[in-house]
Structures are given as C-alpha cells and as structure tokens.
C-alpha cells in the first residue's frame, strides 16, 4: 500500500451510532476496539475537475448479527456520483436517497458498482475475507456524515439463520419504499 499517501483506520469506538444493536456494540467494545475498516487515499486537490480515488478495505465480522460496514455518507455536493470496483471479497453496497428509496448492489470480484448522484452509500462485508474495493469520485464532492450518523440508513444488513438478510433498521422511523436489489447476474 506504499503508493497511497493517506491511510485511515476506522475502529469500533468511532462507530457509536452506526450499528443498530447497542448492547452488542457495548459488549464488543468492552472486549477491545476492533479495526472495522481502512481507507487508502490518493491525495488530489478537492476541486471540480479533479478525481479522488483509493482503496476501501472492510474487514470481516459482525456486531451482533449486523455485518461490519463503513459509516456511510452522502456527498456534501449532492449532485456528485462515485464508482466502485470490487477487487476482492463479498459484500453489498447499501444506498438510499432523501426520497426514501433504498438500492442494494452486490460486490463480488470484478464487479463495478455505480453510485448515482444524491444517493448515500455504505459498503458492507458479508463474507469471510476482507472486502477490497477501488473507488473514484469527483474532487469537489465532500462528505456529509452527519445525516446518516443522526438517523442511520433505513435498512440494516444482518445474518439471519445463516443467510445475508436485509431488514428494517429499528432505529430509523423515516418513510421508505421497497428495496431494489442488483446482483452479479442482473
Ligand atoms: C468516498 C467514498 C469511499 C468511502 C470509504 C469509507 O466518497 O465513498 O471512499 O469514503 O469506503 O467509507 P466512509 O467514508 O463512509 O467512512
Ligand atoms: Zn462517497
């Protein structure tokens, strides 16, 4: 990873409002501050016309039944898109917009996922190895974490009876619609 010029490590203690099961969160934190995900960035000026890129690595694991994931965010400049290319692992990109729509795209090696402008996005590792994606987005996009940090996404991705399952987030009461799902075959 030596060619990247910034390395972010996001640990459990920095994700207080992210996981739905607060008891499981506290119990896990009591036994150590697990490394949930890492980001390696290529620094460029944060202005229109530039592209920002890097690697996102979400480690495998769960807090209660909910899979390890990124905090997730909107872009501050809402009309900016993003592209992810999955290099390794299995997972989902959970997305929602301010109209209450949810969309889920599957990550598997070689798959490209496009995040439309105005959609919040969160990477979720549903597999047993690291989920590694390459991302690229406009230099002027910026990040709005507070909207998601306050309400959470409308949906959570959990393991239920051994299967990856999308459920309503018990912490989020905002109106929402059906989930649209796109897997590797669609
Ligand atoms: C940038 C982007 C990704 C994420 C990375 C970590 O706009 O979407 O590079 O920043 O996957 O997730 P967050 O930023 O939600 O902690
Ligand atoms: Zn983004």
PDB file of C-alpha atoms and ligand atoms in Angstrom:
ATOM      1  CA  UNK A   1       0.000   0.000   0.000  1.00  0.00           C
ATOM      2  CA  UNK A   2       3.071   2.258  -0.137  1.00  0.00           C
ATOM      3  CA  UNK A   3       1.923   4.215  -3.208  1.00  0.00           C
ATOM      4  CA  UNK A   4      -1.018   5.782  -1.330  1.00  0.00           C
ATOM      5  CA  UNK A   5      -0.499   8.995   0.581  1.00  0.00           C
ATOM      6  CA  UNK A   6      -3.157   8.782   3.283  1.00  0.00           C
ATOM      7  CA  UNK A   7      -4.284   5.852   5.431  1.00  0.00           C
ATOM      8  CA  UNK A   8      -7.427   5.974   7.593  1.00  0.00           C
ATOM      9  CA  UNK A   9      -8.239   3.281  10.148  1.00  0.00           C
ATOM     10  CA  UNK A  10     -11.807   3.221  11.451  1.00  0.00           C
ATOM     11  CA  UNK A  11     -12.248   1.358  14.737  1.00  0.00           C
ATOM     12  CA  UNK A  12     -15.376   0.242  16.582  1.00  0.00           C
ATOM     13  CA  UNK A  13     -15.148   3.150  19.061  1.00  0.00           C
ATOM     14  CA  UNK A  14     -15.558   5.622  16.166  1.00  0.00           C
ATOM     15  CA  UNK A  15     -18.837   4.000  15.067  1.00  0.00           C
ATOM     16  CA  UNK A  16     -21.019   4.640  18.120  1.00  0.00           C
ATOM     17  CA  UNK A  17     -24.182   5.413  16.139  1.00  0.00           C
ATOM     18  CA  UNK A  18     -23.636   3.065  13.207  1.00  0.00           C
ATOM     19  CA  UNK A  19     -24.607  -0.396  14.435  1.00  0.00           C
ATOM     20  CA  UNK A  20     -28.255  -0.992  15.347  1.00  0.00           C
ATOM     21  CA  UNK A  21     -27.709  -3.363  18.290  1.00  0.00           C
ATOM     22  CA  UNK A  22     -26.371  -1.070  21.020  1.00  0.00           C
ATOM     23  CA  UNK A  23     -25.988  -3.850  23.604  1.00  0.00           C
ATOM     24  CA  UNK A  24     -23.923  -5.962  21.209  1.00  0.00           C
ATOM     25  CA  UNK A  25     -21.883  -2.844  20.346  1.00  0.00           C
ATOM     26  CA  UNK A  26     -21.097  -2.105  24.004  1.00  0.00           C
ATOM     27  CA  UNK A  27     -20.277  -5.741  24.793  1.00  0.00           C
ATOM     28  CA  UNK A  28     -17.907  -5.963  21.829  1.00  0.00           C
ATOM     29  CA  UNK A  29     -16.221  -2.675  22.699  1.00  0.00           C
ATOM     30  CA  UNK A  30     -15.645  -3.954  26.257  1.00  0.00           C
ATOM     31  CA  UNK A  31     -13.523  -6.741  24.848  1.00  0.00           C
ATOM     32  CA  UNK A  32     -11.407  -4.471  22.592  1.00  0.00           C
ATOM     33  CA  UNK A  33     -11.513  -1.717  19.975  1.00  0.00           C
ATOM     34  CA  UNK A  34     -11.743  -3.821  16.789  1.00  0.00           C
ATOM     35  CA  UNK A  35     -10.487  -2.460  13.467  1.00  0.00           C
ATOM     36  CA  UNK A  36     -13.611  -2.375  11.265  1.00  0.00           C
ATOM     37  CA  UNK A  37     -12.316  -0.804   8.034  1.00  0.00           C
ATOM     38  CA  UNK A  38      -9.432   1.049   6.426  1.00  0.00           C
ATOM     39  CA  UNK A  39      -9.146   3.510   3.555  1.00  0.00           C
ATOM     40  CA  UNK A  40      -6.026   4.265   1.496  1.00  0.00           C
ATOM     41  CA  UNK A  41      -6.338   7.547  -0.394  1.00  0.00           C
ATOM     42  CA  UNK A  42      -4.608   9.200  -3.322  1.00  0.00           C
ATOM     43  CA  UNK A  43      -4.494  12.876  -2.353  1.00  0.00           C
ATOM     44  CA  UNK A  44      -5.512  15.405  -5.014  1.00  0.00           C
ATOM     45  CA  UNK A  45      -6.891  18.945  -4.735  1.00  0.00           C
ATOM     46  CA  UNK A  46     -10.534  18.774  -3.634  1.00  0.00           C
ATOM     47  CA  UNK A  47     -11.885  20.824  -6.518  1.00  0.00           C
ATOM     48  CA  UNK A  48     -14.167  20.248  -9.516  1.00  0.00           C
ATOM     49  CA  UNK A  49     -12.251  18.685 -12.392  1.00  0.00           C
ATOM     50  CA  UNK A  50     -10.050  16.516 -10.143  1.00  0.00           C
ATOM     51  CA  UNK A  51     -10.759  12.867  -9.278  1.00  0.00           C
ATOM     52  CA  UNK A  52     -10.216  11.397  -5.815  1.00  0.00           C
ATOM     53  CA  UNK A  53      -9.502   7.677  -5.607  1.00  0.00           C
ATOM     54  CA  UNK A  54      -8.294   4.957  -3.300  1.00  0.00           C
ATOM     55  CA  UNK A  55      -8.917   1.588  -1.711  1.00  0.00           C
ATOM     56  CA  UNK A  56     -11.536   0.745   0.869  1.00  0.00           C
ATOM     57  CA  UNK A  57     -10.955  -2.401   2.936  1.00  0.00           C
ATOM     58  CA  UNK A  58     -13.786  -3.598   5.175  1.00  0.00           C
ATOM     59  CA  UNK A  59     -12.689  -6.424   7.457  1.00  0.00           C
ATOM     60  CA  UNK A  60     -14.943  -9.442   8.066  1.00  0.00           C
ATOM     61  CA  UNK A  61     -17.003  -9.671  11.242  1.00  0.00           C
ATOM     62  CA  UNK A  62     -20.275  -8.720  12.886  1.00  0.00           C
ATOM     63  CA  UNK A  63     -21.603  -6.584  15.730  1.00  0.00           C
ATOM     64  CA  UNK A  64     -24.408  -8.813  16.992  1.00  0.00           C
ATOM     65  CA  UNK A  65     -25.992 -10.022  13.767  1.00  0.00           C
ATOM     66  CA  UNK A  66     -25.030  -6.932  11.713  1.00  0.00           C
ATOM     67  CA  UNK A  67     -22.066  -7.236   9.375  1.00  0.00           C
ATOM     68  CA  UNK A  68     -19.020  -4.956   9.609  1.00  0.00           C
ATOM     69  CA  UNK A  69     -19.503  -1.922   7.358  1.00  0.00           C
ATOM     70  CA  UNK A  70     -18.383   1.627   6.685  1.00  0.00           C
ATOM     71  CA  UNK A  71     -20.036   4.607   8.391  1.00  0.00           C
ATOM     72  CA  UNK A  72     -21.623   5.641   5.113  1.00  0.00           C
ATOM     73  CA  UNK A  73     -22.319   9.152   3.873  1.00  0.00           C
ATOM     74  CA  UNK A  74     -23.916  11.477   1.371  1.00  0.00           C
ATOM     75  CA  UNK A  75     -21.632  13.640  -0.692  1.00  0.00           C
ATOM     76  CA  UNK A  76     -21.871  17.236   0.539  1.00  0.00           C
ATOM     77  CA  UNK A  77     -22.287  18.310  -3.070  1.00  0.00           C
ATOM     78  CA  UNK A  78     -25.280  16.047  -3.658  1.00  0.00           C
ATOM     79  CA  UNK A  79     -25.025  16.030  -7.464  1.00  0.00           C
ATOM     80  CA  UNK A  80     -21.779  14.029  -7.480  1.00  0.00           C
ATOM     81  CA  UNK A  81     -21.562  10.323  -8.330  1.00  0.00           C
ATOM     82  CA  UNK A  82     -18.992   7.633  -7.483  1.00  0.00           C
ATOM     83  CA  UNK A  83     -17.706   4.384  -8.974  1.00  0.00           C
ATOM     84  CA  UNK A  84     -16.567   1.330  -7.030  1.00  0.00           C
ATOM     85  CA  UNK A  85     -14.668  -1.619  -8.489  1.00  0.00           C
ATOM     86  CA  UNK A  86     -14.644  -4.740  -6.330  1.00  0.00           C
ATOM     87  CA  UNK A  87     -11.209  -6.341  -6.221  1.00  0.00           C
ATOM     88  CA  UNK A  88     -11.650  -8.963  -3.511  1.00  0.00           C
ATOM     89  CA  UNK A  89     -14.262 -10.383  -1.154  1.00  0.00           C
ATOM     90  CA  UNK A  90     -18.040 -10.478  -0.995  1.00  0.00           C
ATOM     91  CA  UNK A  91     -20.406  -7.789   0.137  1.00  0.00           C
ATOM     92  CA  UNK A  92     -23.069  -5.237  -0.618  1.00  0.00           C
ATOM     93  CA  UNK A  93     -23.251  -1.531  -1.324  1.00  0.00           C
ATOM     94  CA  UNK A  94     -26.296  -0.230   0.560  1.00  0.00           C
ATOM     95  CA  UNK A  95     -27.651   3.013  -0.886  1.00  0.00           C
ATOM     96  CA  UNK A  96     -30.562   5.304  -0.119  1.00  0.00           C
ATOM     97  CA  UNK A  97     -31.743   8.722  -1.174  1.00  0.00           C
ATOM     98  CA  UNK A  98     -33.618  11.547   0.502  1.00  0.00           C
ATOM     99  CA  UNK A  99     -36.887  10.454  -1.147  1.00  0.00           C
ATOM    100  CA  UNK A 100     -36.695   7.247   0.934  1.00  0.00           C
ATOM    101  CA  UNK A 101     -35.688   4.813  -1.811  1.00  0.00           C
ATOM    102  CA  UNK A 102     -33.198   2.037  -0.998  1.00  0.00           C
ATOM    103  CA  UNK A 103     -30.999   0.223  -3.514  1.00  0.00           C
ATOM    104  CA  UNK A 104     -28.555  -2.600  -2.879  1.00  0.00           C
ATOM    105  CA  UNK A 105     -25.779  -3.661  -5.251  1.00  0.00           C
ATOM    106  CA  UNK A 106     -23.729  -6.806  -4.839  1.00  0.00           C
ATOM    107  CA  UNK A 107     -19.946  -6.658  -4.558  1.00  0.00           C
ATOM    108  CA  UNK A 108     -18.027  -9.603  -5.969  1.00  0.00           C
ATOM    109  CA  UNK A 109     -14.566  -9.581  -7.569  1.00  0.00           C
ATOM    110  CA  UNK A 110     -14.557  -7.769 -10.929  1.00  0.00           C
ATOM    111  CA  UNK A 111     -17.951  -6.125 -10.417  1.00  0.00           C
ATOM    112  CA  UNK A 112     -18.330  -2.370 -10.988  1.00  0.00           C
ATOM    113  CA  UNK A 113     -20.952  -0.510  -8.953  1.00  0.00           C
ATOM    114  CA  UNK A 114     -22.126   2.978  -9.871  1.00  0.00           C
ATOM    115  CA  UNK A 115     -23.425   5.295  -7.149  1.00  0.00           C
ATOM    116  CA  UNK A 116     -25.852   7.791  -8.656  1.00  0.00           C
ATOM    117  CA  UNK A 117     -25.693  11.445  -7.615  1.00  0.00           C
ATOM    118  CA  UNK A 118     -27.818  12.133  -4.488  1.00  0.00           C
ATOM    119  CA  UNK A 119     -27.536   8.609  -3.053  1.00  0.00           C
ATOM    120  CA  UNK A 120     -25.919   7.903   0.346  1.00  0.00           C
ATOM    121  CA  UNK A 121     -23.732   4.794   0.306  1.00  0.00           C
ATOM    122  CA  UNK A 122     -22.238   2.267   2.724  1.00  0.00           C
ATOM    123  CA  UNK A 123     -20.026  -0.774   1.992  1.00  0.00           C
ATOM    124  CA  UNK A 124     -20.859  -3.961   3.917  1.00  0.00           C
ATOM    125  CA  UNK A 125     -18.675  -7.062   4.179  1.00  0.00           C
ATOM    126  CA  UNK A 126     -20.923 -10.139   4.167  1.00  0.00           C
ATOM    127  CA  UNK A 127     -18.067 -12.597   3.545  1.00  0.00           C
ATOM    128  CA  UNK A 128     -15.277 -14.250   5.478  1.00  0.00           C
ATOM    129  CA  UNK A 129     -12.313 -12.358   3.973  1.00  0.00           C
ATOM    130  CA  UNK A 130     -11.518  -8.646   3.521  1.00  0.00           C
ATOM    131  CA  UNK A 131     -13.834  -6.751   1.157  1.00  0.00           C
ATOM    132  CA  UNK A 132     -11.499  -4.661  -1.024  1.00  0.00           C
ATOM    133  CA  UNK A 133     -12.882  -2.038  -3.421  1.00  0.00           C
ATOM    134  CA  UNK A 134     -11.281   0.695  -5.513  1.00  0.00           C
ATOM    135  CA  UNK A 135     -13.294   3.928  -5.586  1.00  0.00           C
ATOM    136  CA  UNK A 136     -13.185   7.127  -7.614  1.00  0.00           C
ATOM    137  CA  UNK A 137     -15.310  10.262  -7.220  1.00  0.00           C
ATOM    138  CA  UNK A 138     -15.221  13.982  -8.098  1.00  0.00           C
ATOM    139  CA  UNK A 139     -12.733  16.150  -6.247  1.00  0.00           C
ATOM    140  CA  UNK A 140     -15.353  18.663  -5.115  1.00  0.00           C
ATOM    141  CA  UNK A 141     -17.816  16.054  -3.690  1.00  0.00           C
ATOM    142  CA  UNK A 142     -17.051  16.443   0.036  1.00  0.00           C
ATOM    143  CA  UNK A 143     -18.592  14.187   2.685  1.00  0.00           C
ATOM    144  CA  UNK A 144     -21.740  14.654   4.757  1.00  0.00           C
ATOM    145  CA  UNK A 145     -21.558  12.037   7.517  1.00  0.00           C
ATOM    146  CA  UNK A 146     -23.944  13.725   9.939  1.00  0.00           C
ATOM    147  CA  UNK A 147     -27.191  12.938   8.086  1.00  0.00           C
ATOM    148  CA  UNK A 148     -26.528   9.192   8.252  1.00  0.00           C
ATOM    149  CA  UNK A 149     -24.960   9.380  11.704  1.00  0.00           C
ATOM    150  CA  UNK A 150     -28.124  11.013  13.061  1.00  0.00           C
ATOM    151  CA  UNK A 151     -30.824   8.774  11.590  1.00  0.00           C
ATOM    152  CA  UNK A 152     -28.957   5.715  10.309  1.00  0.00           C
ATOM    153  CA  UNK A 153     -29.797   4.069   6.989  1.00  0.00           C
ATOM    154  CA  UNK A 154     -33.375   2.842   6.659  1.00  0.00           C
ATOM    155  CA  UNK A 155     -32.121  -0.725   6.221  1.00  0.00           C
ATOM    156  CA  UNK A 156     -29.595  -2.954   8.007  1.00  0.00           C
ATOM    157  CA  UNK A 157     -27.804  -5.992   6.609  1.00  0.00           C
ATOM    158  CA  UNK A 158     -27.707  -8.861   9.087  1.00  0.00           C
ATOM    159  CA  UNK A 159     -27.047 -12.575   9.231  1.00  0.00           C
ATOM    160  CA  UNK A 160     -30.314 -14.407   9.897  1.00  0.00           C
ATOM    161  CA  UNK A 161     -30.379 -18.221  10.031  1.00  0.00           C
ATOM    162  CA  UNK A 162     -27.022 -18.253   8.264  1.00  0.00           C
ATOM    163  CA  UNK A 163     -28.221 -16.068   5.350  1.00  0.00           C
ATOM    164  CA  UNK A 164     -27.439 -12.467   4.388  1.00  0.00           C
ATOM    165  CA  UNK A 165     -30.709 -10.625   5.062  1.00  0.00           C
ATOM    166  CA  UNK A 166     -31.827  -7.009   4.563  1.00  0.00           C
ATOM    167  CA  UNK A 167     -34.085  -5.831   7.396  1.00  0.00           C
ATOM    168  CA  UNK A 168     -35.631  -2.544   8.532  1.00  0.00           C
ATOM    169  CA  UNK A 169     -33.367  -0.530  10.817  1.00  0.00           C
ATOM    170  CA  UNK A 170     -35.156  -0.473  14.188  1.00  0.00           C
ATOM    171  CA  UNK A 171     -33.531   2.929  14.929  1.00  0.00           C
ATOM    172  CA  UNK A 172     -34.909   4.622  11.798  1.00  0.00           C
ATOM    173  CA  UNK A 173     -38.557   5.711  11.524  1.00  0.00           C
ATOM    174  CA  UNK A 174     -38.345   7.651   8.260  1.00  0.00           C
ATOM    175  CA  UNK A 175     -40.768   6.580   5.500  1.00  0.00           C
ATOM    176  CA  UNK A 176     -39.268   4.206   2.967  1.00  0.00           C
ATOM    177  CA  UNK A 177     -40.043   2.144  -0.117  1.00  0.00           C
ATOM    178  CA  UNK A 178     -39.192  -1.379  -1.280  1.00  0.00           C
ATOM    179  CA  UNK A 179     -35.556  -2.307  -1.788  1.00  0.00           C
ATOM    180  CA  UNK A 180     -34.265  -2.665  -5.317  1.00  0.00           C
ATOM    181  CA  UNK A 181     -31.504  -5.293  -5.488  1.00  0.00           C
ATOM    182  CA  UNK A 182     -28.951  -5.898  -8.250  1.00  0.00           C
ATOM    183  CA  UNK A 183     -26.736  -8.945  -8.015  1.00  0.00           C
ATOM    184  CA  UNK A 184     -23.898 -10.153 -10.206  1.00  0.00           C
ATOM    185  CA  UNK A 185     -26.372 -11.823 -12.585  1.00  0.00           C
ATOM    186  CA  UNK A 186     -28.573  -8.752 -13.159  1.00  0.00           C
TER     187      UNK A 186
HETATM  188  C1  LIG B   1     -15.696   8.353  -0.894  1.00  0.00           C
HETATM  189  C2  LIG B   1     -16.277   7.014  -0.629  1.00  0.00           C
HETATM  190  C3  LIG B   1     -15.366   5.925  -0.123  1.00  0.00           C
HETATM  191  C4  LIG B   1     -15.565   5.832   1.379  1.00  0.00           C
HETATM  192  C5  LIG B   1     -14.902   4.654   2.049  1.00  0.00           C
HETATM  193  C6  LIG B   1     -15.096   4.683   3.562  1.00  0.00           C
HETATM  194  O1  LIG B   1     -16.671   9.265  -1.252  1.00  0.00           O
HETATM  195  O2  LIG B   1     -17.447   6.793  -0.744  1.00  0.00           O
HETATM  196  O3  LIG B   1     -14.070   6.189  -0.394  1.00  0.00           O
HETATM  197  O4  LIG B   1     -15.078   7.024   1.931  1.00  0.00           O
HETATM  198  O5  LIG B   1     -15.471   3.478   1.559  1.00  0.00           O
HETATM  199  O6  LIG B   1     -16.437   4.903   3.916  1.00  0.00           O
HETATM  200  P1  LIG B   1     -16.888   6.166   4.777  1.00  0.00           P
HETATM  201  O7  LIG B   1     -16.363   7.388   4.087  1.00  0.00           O
HETATM  202  O8  LIG B   1     -18.368   6.119   4.787  1.00  0.00           O
HETATM  203  O9  LIG B   1     -16.272   6.025   6.123  1.00  0.00           O
HETATM  204 ZN1  LIG B   2     -18.700   8.525  -1.368  1.00  0.00          ZN
END
